[in-house]
Coordinates of N, CA and C in Angstrom, one line a residue:
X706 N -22.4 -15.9 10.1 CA -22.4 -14.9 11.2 C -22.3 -13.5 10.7
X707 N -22.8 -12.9 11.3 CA -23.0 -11.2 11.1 C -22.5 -10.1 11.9
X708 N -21.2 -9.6 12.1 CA -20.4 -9.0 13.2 C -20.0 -7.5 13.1
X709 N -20.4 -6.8 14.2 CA -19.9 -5.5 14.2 C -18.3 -5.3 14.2
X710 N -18.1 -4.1 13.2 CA -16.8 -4.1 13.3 C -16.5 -2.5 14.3
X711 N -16.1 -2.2 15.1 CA -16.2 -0.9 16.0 C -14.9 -0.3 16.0
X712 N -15.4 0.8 14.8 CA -13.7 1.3 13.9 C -13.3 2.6 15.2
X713 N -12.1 2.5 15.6 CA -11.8 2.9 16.8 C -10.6 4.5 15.9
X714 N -9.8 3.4 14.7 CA -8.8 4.2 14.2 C -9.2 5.9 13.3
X715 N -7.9 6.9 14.4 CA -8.7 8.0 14.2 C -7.5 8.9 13.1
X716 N -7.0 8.0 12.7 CA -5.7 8.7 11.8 C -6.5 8.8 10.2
X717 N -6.9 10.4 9.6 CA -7.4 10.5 8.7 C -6.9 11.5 7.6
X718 N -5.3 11.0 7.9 CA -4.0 11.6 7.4 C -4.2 11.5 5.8
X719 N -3.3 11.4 4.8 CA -3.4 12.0 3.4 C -2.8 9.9 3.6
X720 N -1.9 9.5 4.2 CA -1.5 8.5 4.3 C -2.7 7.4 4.6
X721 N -3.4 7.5 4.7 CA -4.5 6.6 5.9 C -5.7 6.9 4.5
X722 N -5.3 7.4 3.8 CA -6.4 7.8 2.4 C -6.2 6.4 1.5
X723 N -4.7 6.8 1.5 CA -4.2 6.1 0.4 C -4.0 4.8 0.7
X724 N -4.9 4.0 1.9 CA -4.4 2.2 2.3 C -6.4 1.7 2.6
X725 N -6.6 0.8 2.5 CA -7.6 0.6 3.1 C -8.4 1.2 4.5
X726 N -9.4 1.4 4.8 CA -10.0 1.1 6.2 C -10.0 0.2 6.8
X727 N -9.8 0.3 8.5 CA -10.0 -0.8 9.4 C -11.1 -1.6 8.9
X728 N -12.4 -0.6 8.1 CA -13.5 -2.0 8.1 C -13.1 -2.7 7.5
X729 N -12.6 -2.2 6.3 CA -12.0 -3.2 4.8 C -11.2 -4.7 5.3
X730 N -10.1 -4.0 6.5 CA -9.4 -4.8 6.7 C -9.4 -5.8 7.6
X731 N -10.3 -5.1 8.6 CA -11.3 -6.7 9.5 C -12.0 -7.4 8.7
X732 N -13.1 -7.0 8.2 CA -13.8 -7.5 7.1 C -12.9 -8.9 6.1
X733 N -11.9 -8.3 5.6 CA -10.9 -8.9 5.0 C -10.4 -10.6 5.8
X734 N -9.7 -10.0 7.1 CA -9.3 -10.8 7.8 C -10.6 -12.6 8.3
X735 N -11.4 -11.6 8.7 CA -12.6 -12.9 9.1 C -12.5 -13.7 8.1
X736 N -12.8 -12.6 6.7 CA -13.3 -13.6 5.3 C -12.6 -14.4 4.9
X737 N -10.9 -14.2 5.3 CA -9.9 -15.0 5.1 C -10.1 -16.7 5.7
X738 N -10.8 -16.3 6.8 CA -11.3 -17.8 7.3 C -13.2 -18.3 7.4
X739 N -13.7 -17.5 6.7 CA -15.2 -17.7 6.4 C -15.7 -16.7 5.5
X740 N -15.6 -16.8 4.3 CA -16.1 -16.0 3.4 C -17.3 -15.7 3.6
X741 N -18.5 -15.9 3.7 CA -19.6 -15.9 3.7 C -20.0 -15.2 5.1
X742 N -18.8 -14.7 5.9 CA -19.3 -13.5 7.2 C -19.9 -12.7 6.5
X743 N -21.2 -11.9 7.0 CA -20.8 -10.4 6.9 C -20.5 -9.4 8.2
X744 N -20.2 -8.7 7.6 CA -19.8 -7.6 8.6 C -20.3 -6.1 8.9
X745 N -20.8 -5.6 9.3 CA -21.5 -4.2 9.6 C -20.3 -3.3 10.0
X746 N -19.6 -2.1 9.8 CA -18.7 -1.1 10.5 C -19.3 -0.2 11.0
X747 N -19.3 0.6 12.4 CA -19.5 1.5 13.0 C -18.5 2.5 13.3
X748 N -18.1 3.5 12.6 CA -17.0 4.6 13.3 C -17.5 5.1 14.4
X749 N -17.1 4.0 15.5 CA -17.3 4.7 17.2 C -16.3 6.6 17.5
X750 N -15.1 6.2 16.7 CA -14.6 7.0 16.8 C -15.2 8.6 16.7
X751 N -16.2 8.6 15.6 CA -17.0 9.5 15.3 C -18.1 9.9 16.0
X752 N -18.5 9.0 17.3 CA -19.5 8.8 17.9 C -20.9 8.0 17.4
X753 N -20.9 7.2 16.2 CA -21.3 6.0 15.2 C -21.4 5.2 16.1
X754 N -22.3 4.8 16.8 CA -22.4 3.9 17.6 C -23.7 3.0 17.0
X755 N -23.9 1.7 17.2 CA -24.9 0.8 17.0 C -25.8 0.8 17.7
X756 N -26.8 1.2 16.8 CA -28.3 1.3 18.3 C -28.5 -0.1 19.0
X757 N -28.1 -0.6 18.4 CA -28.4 -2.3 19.4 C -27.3 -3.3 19.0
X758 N -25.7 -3.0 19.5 CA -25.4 -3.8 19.4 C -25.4 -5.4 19.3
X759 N -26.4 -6.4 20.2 CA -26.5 -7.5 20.6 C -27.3 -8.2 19.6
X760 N -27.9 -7.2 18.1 CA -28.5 -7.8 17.3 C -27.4 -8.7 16.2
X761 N -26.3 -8.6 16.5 CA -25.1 -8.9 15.9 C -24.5 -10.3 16.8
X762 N -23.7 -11.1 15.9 CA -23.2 -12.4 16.6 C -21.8 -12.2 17.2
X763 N -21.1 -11.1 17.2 CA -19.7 -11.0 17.7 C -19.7 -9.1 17.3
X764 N -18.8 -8.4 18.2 CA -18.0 -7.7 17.7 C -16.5 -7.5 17.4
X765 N -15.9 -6.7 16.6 CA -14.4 -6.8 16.7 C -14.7 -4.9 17.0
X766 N -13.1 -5.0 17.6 CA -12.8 -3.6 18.3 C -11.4 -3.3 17.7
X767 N -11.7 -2.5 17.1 CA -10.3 -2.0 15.9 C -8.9 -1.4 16.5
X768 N -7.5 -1.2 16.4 CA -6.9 -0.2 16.8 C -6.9 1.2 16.4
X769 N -5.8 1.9 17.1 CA -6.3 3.2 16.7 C -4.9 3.6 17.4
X770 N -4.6 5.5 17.1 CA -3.3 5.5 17.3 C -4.0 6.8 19.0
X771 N -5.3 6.5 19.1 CA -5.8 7.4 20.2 C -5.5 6.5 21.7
X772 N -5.4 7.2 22.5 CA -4.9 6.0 23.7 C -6.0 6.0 24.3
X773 N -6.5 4.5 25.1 CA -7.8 4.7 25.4 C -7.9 5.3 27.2
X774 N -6.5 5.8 27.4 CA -6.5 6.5 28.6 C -7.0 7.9 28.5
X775 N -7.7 8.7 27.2 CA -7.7 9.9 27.1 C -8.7 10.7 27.5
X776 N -9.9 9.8 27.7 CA -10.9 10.0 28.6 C -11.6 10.7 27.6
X777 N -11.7 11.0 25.9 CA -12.5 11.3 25.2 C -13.8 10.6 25.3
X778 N -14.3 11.3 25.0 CA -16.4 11.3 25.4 C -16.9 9.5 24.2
X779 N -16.1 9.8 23.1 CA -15.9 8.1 22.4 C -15.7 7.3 23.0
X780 N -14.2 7.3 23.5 CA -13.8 6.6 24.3 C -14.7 5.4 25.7
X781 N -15.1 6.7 27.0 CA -15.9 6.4 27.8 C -17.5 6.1 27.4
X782 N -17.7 6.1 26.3 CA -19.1 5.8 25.8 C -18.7 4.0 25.2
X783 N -17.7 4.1 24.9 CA -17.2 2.7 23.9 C -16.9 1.9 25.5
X784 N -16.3 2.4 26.5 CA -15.9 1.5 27.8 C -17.2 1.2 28.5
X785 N -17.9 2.0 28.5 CA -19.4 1.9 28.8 C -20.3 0.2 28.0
X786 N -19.9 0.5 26.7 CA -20.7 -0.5 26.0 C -19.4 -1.7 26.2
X787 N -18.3 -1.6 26.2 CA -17.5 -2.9 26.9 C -17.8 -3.6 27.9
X788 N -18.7 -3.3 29.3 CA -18.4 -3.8 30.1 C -20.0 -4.1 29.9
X789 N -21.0 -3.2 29.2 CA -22.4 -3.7 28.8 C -22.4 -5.4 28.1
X790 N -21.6 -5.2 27.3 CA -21.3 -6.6 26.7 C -20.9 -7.7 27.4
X791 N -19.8 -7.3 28.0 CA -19.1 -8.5 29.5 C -20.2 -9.3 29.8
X792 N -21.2 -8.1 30.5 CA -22.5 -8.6 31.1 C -23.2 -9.6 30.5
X793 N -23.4 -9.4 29.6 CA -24.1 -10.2 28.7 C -23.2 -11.4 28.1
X794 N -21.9 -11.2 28.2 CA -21.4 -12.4 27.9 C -21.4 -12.7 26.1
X795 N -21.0 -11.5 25.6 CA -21.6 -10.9 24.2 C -20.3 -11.1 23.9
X796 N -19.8 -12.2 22.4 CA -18.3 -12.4 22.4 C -17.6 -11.1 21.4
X797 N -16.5 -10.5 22.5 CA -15.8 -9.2 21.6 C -14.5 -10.0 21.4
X798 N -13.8 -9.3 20.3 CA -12.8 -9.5 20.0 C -11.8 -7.9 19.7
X799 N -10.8 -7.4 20.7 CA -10.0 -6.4 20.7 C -8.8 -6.6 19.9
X800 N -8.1 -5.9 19.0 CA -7.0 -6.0 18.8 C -5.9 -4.2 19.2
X801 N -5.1 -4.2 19.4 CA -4.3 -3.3 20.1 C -5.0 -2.3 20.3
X802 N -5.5 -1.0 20.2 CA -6.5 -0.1 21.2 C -7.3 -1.3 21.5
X803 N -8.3 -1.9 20.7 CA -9.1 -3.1 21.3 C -8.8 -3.1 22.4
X804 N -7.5 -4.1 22.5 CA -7.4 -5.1 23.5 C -7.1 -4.4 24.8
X805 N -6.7 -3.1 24.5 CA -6.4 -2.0 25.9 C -7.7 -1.8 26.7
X806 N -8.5 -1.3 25.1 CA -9.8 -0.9 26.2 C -11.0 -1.8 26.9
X807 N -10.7 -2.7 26.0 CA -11.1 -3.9 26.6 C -10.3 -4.2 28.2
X808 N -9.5 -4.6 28.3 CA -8.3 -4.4 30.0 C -8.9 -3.5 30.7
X809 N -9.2 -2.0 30.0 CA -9.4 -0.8 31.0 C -10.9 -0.4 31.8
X810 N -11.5 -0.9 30.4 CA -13.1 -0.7 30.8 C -13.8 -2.0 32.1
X811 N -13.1 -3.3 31.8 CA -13.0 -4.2 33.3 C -12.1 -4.8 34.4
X812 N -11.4 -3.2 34.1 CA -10.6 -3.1 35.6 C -9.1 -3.3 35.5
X813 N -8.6 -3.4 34.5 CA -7.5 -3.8 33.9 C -6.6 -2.4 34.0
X814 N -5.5 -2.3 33.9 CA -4.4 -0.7 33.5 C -3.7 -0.9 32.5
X815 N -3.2 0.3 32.1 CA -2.4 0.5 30.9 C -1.1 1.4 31.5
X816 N -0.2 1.2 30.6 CA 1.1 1.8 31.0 C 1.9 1.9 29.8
X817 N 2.9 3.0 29.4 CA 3.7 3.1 28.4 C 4.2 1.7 28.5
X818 N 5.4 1.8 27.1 CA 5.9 0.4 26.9 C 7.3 1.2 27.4
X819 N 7.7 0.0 28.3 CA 8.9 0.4 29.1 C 10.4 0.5 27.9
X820 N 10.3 0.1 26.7 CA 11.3 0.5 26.0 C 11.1 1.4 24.7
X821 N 9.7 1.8 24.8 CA 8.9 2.4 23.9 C 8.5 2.1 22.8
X822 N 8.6 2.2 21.9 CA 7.7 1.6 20.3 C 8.6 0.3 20.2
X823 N 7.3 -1.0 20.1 CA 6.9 -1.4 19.3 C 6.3 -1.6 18.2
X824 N 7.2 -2.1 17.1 CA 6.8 -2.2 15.9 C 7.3 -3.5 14.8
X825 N 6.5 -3.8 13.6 CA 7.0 -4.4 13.4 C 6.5 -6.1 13.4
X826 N 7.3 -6.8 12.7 CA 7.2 -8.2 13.2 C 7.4 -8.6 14.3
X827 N 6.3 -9.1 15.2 CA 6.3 -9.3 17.1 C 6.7 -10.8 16.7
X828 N 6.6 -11.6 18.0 CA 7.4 -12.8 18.1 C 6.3 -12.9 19.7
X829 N 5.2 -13.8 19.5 CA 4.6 -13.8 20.8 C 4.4 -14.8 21.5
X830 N 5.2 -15.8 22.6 CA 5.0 -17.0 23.2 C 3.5 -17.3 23.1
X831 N 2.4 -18.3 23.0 CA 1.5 -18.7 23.8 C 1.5 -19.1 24.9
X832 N 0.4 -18.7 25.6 CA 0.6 -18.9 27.6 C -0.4 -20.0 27.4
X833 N -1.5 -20.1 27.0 CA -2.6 -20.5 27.1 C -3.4 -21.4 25.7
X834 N -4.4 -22.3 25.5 CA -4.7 -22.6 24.6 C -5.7 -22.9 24.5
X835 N -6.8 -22.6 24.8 CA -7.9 -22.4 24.7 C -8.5 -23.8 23.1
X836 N -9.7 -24.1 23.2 CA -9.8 -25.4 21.9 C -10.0 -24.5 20.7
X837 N -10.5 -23.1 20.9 CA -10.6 -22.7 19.8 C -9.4 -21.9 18.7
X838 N -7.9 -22.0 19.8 CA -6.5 -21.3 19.7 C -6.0 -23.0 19.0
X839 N -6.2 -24.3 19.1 CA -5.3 -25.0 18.6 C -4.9 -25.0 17.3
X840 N -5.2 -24.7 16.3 CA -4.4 -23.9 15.1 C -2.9 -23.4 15.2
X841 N -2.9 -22.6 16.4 CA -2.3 -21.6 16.6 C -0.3 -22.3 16.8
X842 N 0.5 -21.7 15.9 CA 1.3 -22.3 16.7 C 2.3 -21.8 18.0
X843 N 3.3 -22.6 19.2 CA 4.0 -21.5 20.2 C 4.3 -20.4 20.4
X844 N 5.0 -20.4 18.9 CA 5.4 -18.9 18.6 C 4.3 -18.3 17.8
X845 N 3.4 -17.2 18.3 CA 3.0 -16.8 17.0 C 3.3 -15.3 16.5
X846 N 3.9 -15.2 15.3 CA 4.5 -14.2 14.6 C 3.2 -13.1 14.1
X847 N 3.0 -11.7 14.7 CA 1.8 -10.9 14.1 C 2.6 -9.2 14.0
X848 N 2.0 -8.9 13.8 CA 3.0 -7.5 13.0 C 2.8 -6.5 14.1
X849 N 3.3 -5.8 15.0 CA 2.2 -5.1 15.6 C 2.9 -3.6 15.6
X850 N 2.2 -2.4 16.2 CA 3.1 -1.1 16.2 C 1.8 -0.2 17.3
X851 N 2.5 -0.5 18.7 CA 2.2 0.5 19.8 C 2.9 0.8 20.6
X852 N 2.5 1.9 21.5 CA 3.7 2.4 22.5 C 3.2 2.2 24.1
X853 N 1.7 1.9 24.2 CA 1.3 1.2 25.0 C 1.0 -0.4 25.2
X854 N 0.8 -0.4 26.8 CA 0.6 -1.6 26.7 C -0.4 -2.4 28.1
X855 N -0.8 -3.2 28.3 CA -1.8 -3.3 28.9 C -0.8 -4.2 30.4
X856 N -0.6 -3.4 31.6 CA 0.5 -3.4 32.5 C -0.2 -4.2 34.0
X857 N -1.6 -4.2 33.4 CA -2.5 -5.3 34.9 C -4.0 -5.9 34.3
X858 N -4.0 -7.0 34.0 CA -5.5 -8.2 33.6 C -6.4 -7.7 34.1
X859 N -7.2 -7.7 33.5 CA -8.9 -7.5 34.2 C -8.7 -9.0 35.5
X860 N -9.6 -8.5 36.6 CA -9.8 -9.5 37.2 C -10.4 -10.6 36.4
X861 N -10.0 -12.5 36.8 CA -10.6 -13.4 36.4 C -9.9 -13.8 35.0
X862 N -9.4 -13.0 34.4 CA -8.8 -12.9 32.7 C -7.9 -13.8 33.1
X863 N -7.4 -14.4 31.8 CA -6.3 -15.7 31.3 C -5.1 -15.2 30.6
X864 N -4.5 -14.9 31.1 CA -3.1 -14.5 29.6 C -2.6 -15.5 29.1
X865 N -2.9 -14.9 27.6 CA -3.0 -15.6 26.3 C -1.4 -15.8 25.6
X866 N -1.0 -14.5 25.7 CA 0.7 -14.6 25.2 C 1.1 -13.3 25.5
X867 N 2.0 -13.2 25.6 CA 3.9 -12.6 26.2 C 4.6 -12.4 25.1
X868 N 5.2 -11.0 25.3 CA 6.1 -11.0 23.7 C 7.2 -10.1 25.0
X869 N 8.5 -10.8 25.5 CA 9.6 -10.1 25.8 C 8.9 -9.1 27.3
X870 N 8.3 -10.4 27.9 CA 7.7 -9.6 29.2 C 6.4 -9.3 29.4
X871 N 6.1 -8.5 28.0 CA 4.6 -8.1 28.4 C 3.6 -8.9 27.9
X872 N 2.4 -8.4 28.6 CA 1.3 -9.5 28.2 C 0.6 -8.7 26.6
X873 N 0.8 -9.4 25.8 CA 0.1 -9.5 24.5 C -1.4 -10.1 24.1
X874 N -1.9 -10.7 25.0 CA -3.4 -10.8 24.6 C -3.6 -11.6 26.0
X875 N -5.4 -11.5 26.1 CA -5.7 -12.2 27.2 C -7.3 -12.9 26.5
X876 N -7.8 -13.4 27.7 CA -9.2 -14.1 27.2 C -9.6 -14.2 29.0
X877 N -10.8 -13.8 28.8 CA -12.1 -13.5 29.9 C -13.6 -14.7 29.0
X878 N -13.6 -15.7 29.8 CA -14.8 -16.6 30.1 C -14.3 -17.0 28.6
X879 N -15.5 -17.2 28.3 CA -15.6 -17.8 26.4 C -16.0 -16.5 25.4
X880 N -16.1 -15.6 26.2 CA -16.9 -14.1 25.3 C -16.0 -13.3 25.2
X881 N -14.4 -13.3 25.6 CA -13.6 -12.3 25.1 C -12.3 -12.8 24.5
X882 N -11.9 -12.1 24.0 CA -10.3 -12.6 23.3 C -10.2 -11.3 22.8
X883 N -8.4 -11.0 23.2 CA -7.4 -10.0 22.5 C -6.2 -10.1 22.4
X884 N -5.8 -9.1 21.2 CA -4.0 -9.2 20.9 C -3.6 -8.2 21.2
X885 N -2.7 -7.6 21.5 CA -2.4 -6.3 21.3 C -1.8 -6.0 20.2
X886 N -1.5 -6.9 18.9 CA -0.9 -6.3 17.5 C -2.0 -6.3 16.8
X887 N -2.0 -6.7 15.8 CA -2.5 -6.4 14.2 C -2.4 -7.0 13.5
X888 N -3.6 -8.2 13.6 CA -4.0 -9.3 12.7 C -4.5 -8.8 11.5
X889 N -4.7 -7.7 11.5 CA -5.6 -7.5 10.3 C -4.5 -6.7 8.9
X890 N -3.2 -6.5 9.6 CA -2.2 -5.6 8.6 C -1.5 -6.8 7.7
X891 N -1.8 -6.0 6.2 CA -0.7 -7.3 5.4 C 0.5 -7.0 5.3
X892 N 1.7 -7.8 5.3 CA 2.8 -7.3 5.3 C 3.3 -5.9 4.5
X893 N 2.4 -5.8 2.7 CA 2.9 -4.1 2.2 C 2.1 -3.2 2.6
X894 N 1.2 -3.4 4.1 CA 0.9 -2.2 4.7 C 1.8 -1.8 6.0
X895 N 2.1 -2.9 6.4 CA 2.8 -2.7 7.6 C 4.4 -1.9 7.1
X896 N 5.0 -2.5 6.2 CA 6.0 -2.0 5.3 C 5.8 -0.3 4.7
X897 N 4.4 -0.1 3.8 CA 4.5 1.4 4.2 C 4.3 2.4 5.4
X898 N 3.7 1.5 6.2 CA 3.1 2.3 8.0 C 4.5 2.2 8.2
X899 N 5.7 1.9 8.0 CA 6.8 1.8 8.9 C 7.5 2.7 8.4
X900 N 8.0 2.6 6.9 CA 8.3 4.4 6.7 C 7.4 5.3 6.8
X901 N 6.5 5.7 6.8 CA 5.7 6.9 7.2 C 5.9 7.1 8.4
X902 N 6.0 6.0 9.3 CA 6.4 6.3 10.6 C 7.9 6.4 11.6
X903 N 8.6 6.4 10.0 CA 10.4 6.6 10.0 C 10.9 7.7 11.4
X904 N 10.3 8.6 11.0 CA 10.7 10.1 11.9 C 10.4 9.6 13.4
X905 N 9.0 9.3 13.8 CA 8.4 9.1 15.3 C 9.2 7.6 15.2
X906 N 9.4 6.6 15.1 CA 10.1 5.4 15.5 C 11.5 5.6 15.9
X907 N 12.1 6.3 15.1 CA 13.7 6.9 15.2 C 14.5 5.9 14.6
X908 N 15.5 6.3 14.2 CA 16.6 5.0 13.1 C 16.5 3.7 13.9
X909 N 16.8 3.3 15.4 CA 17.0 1.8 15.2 C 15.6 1.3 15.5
X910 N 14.4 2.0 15.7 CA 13.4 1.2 16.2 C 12.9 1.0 14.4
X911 N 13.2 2.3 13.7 CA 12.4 1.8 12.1 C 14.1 0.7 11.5
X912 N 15.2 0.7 11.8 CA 15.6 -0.1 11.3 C 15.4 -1.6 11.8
X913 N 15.3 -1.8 13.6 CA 14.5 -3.3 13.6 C 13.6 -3.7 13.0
X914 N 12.6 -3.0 12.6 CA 11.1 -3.0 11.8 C 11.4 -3.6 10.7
X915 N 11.8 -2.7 10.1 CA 12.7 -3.1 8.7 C 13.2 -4.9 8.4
X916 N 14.0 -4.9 9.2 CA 14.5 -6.3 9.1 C 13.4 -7.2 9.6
X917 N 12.7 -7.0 10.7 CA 12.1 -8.1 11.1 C 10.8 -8.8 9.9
X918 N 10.8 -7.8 8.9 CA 9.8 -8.1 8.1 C 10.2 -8.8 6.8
X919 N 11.3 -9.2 7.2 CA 12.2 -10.1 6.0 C 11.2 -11.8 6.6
X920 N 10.4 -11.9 7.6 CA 9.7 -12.8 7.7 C 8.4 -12.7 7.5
X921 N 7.5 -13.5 7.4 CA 5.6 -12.8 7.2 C 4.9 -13.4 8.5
X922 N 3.6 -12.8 8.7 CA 2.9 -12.8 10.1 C 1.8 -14.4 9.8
X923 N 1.4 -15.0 10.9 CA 0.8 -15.7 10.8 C -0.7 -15.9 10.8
X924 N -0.5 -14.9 9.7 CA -2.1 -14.1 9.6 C -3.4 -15.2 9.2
X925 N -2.8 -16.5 8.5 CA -3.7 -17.3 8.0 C -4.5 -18.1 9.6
X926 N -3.3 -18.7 9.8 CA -4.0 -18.8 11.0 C -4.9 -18.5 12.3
X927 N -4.7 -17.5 12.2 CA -4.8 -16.2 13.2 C -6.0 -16.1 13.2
X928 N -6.8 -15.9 11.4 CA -8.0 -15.7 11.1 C -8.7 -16.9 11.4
X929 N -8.4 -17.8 11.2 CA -9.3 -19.4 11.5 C -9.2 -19.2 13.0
X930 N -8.6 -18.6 13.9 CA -8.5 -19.0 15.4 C -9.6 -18.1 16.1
X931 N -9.5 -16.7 15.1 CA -10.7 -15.8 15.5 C -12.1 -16.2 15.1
X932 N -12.1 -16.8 13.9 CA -13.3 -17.3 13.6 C -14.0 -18.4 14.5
X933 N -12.7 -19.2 14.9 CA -13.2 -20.5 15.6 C -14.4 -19.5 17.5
X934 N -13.3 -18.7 17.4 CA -13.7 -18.1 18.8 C -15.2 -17.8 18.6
X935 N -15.5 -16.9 17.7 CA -16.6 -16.4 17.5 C -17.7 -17.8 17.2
X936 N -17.5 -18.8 16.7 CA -18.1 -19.9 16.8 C -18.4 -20.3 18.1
X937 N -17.4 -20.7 19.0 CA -17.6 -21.5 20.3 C -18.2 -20.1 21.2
X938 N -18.2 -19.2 20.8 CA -18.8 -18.5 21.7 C -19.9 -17.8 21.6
X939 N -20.6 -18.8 20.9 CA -22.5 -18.1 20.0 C -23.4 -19.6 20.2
X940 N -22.4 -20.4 21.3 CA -23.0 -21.9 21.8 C -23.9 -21.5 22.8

């Protein structure tokens, strides 16, 4: 398979130098469960858009620390080609900005996180299980770090999992699937993103972080469940 990666992340800090790119790290992720993907990156962010998306077998939709309520001209151009895809029944895959603007672009809301940052090792029930989620186990453990969160489902959508209330991922027909963490972070990234982001988290939200990473994310799986999606949804 051959998949757009639609790099959303707009932090091009001295820190964000020194770690991989989102492409690297999606790219990474798939290959962890099909080596033989390739992958194409577009910096949407930049206004990098693919002149024909649909020549591609799936896309992924990256995070980013930009909110997709900002009404930037990226932004509404990327919600534009979200709901172009819907139509088409074109299988996307959102992870945290992802999965928001994915919610927002078909009808879905966003709202602060009512206790504010998340970060860290999540802890996310499964609601739902879909044939191409059975890998996956109840609990699934993924690393995540946002302050939003996605507060109303697109109409028709399925919630996927719940972490402490909120909804953490959903799935629309067989063509969409999202998380709201960060399948694609390895644990000694998430570990440096957590000090660098010591000061904005504040002592107990970077010292939960901290501890909760004395466990690792269930990233192996994760990748085989994405993979499988993008399979059953190019039927």
């Amino acid at each position: 398979m051959h998949l757009a990666i639609l790099m959303t992340n707009t932090d091009e800090s001295e820190f964000a130098q020194r770690h991989p790119k989102d492409g690297e790290k999606f790219t990474s992720l798939i290959q962890m469960a099909r080596q033989d993907w390739r992958t194409t990156v577009f910096a949407v962010k930049d206004g990098a858009f693919p002149q024909d998306l649909f020549q591609f077998d799936g896309a992924m939709i990256t995070g980013s620390p930009a909110s997709a309520r900002s009404g930037a001209a990226w932004i509404a151009q990327l919600l534009d080609l979200i709901r172009a895809a819907h139509a088409r029944r074109f299988p996307l895959f959102g992870a945290c900005f992802g999965h928001q603007a994915i919610a927002l672009a078909l009808g879905g809301s966003l709202d602060r996180n009512p206790d504010g940052w998340v970060h860290g090792l999540t802890r996310n029930l499964l609601l739902h299980r879909p044939d191409w989620a059975a890998g996956l186990p109840d609990e699934i453990k993924l690393y995540g770090s946002h302050c939003e969160c996605v507060s109303t489902l697109p109409e028709s959508a399925t919630a996927l999992s719940e972490s402490n209330g909120m909804n953490t991922g959903f799935t629309l027909g067989r063509h969409i699937f999202t998380t709201q963490h960060h399948p694609e972070m390895t644990r000694d990234f998430i570990i440096a993103l957590s000090e660098e982001m010591r000061d904005e988290l504040g002592p107990a939200v970077h010292a939960r972080a901290i501890n909760s990473l004395a466990e690792h994310s269930d990233q192996h799986a994760f990748a085989e469940c994405l993979a499988r999606f993008f399979e059953q949804s190019a039927r």
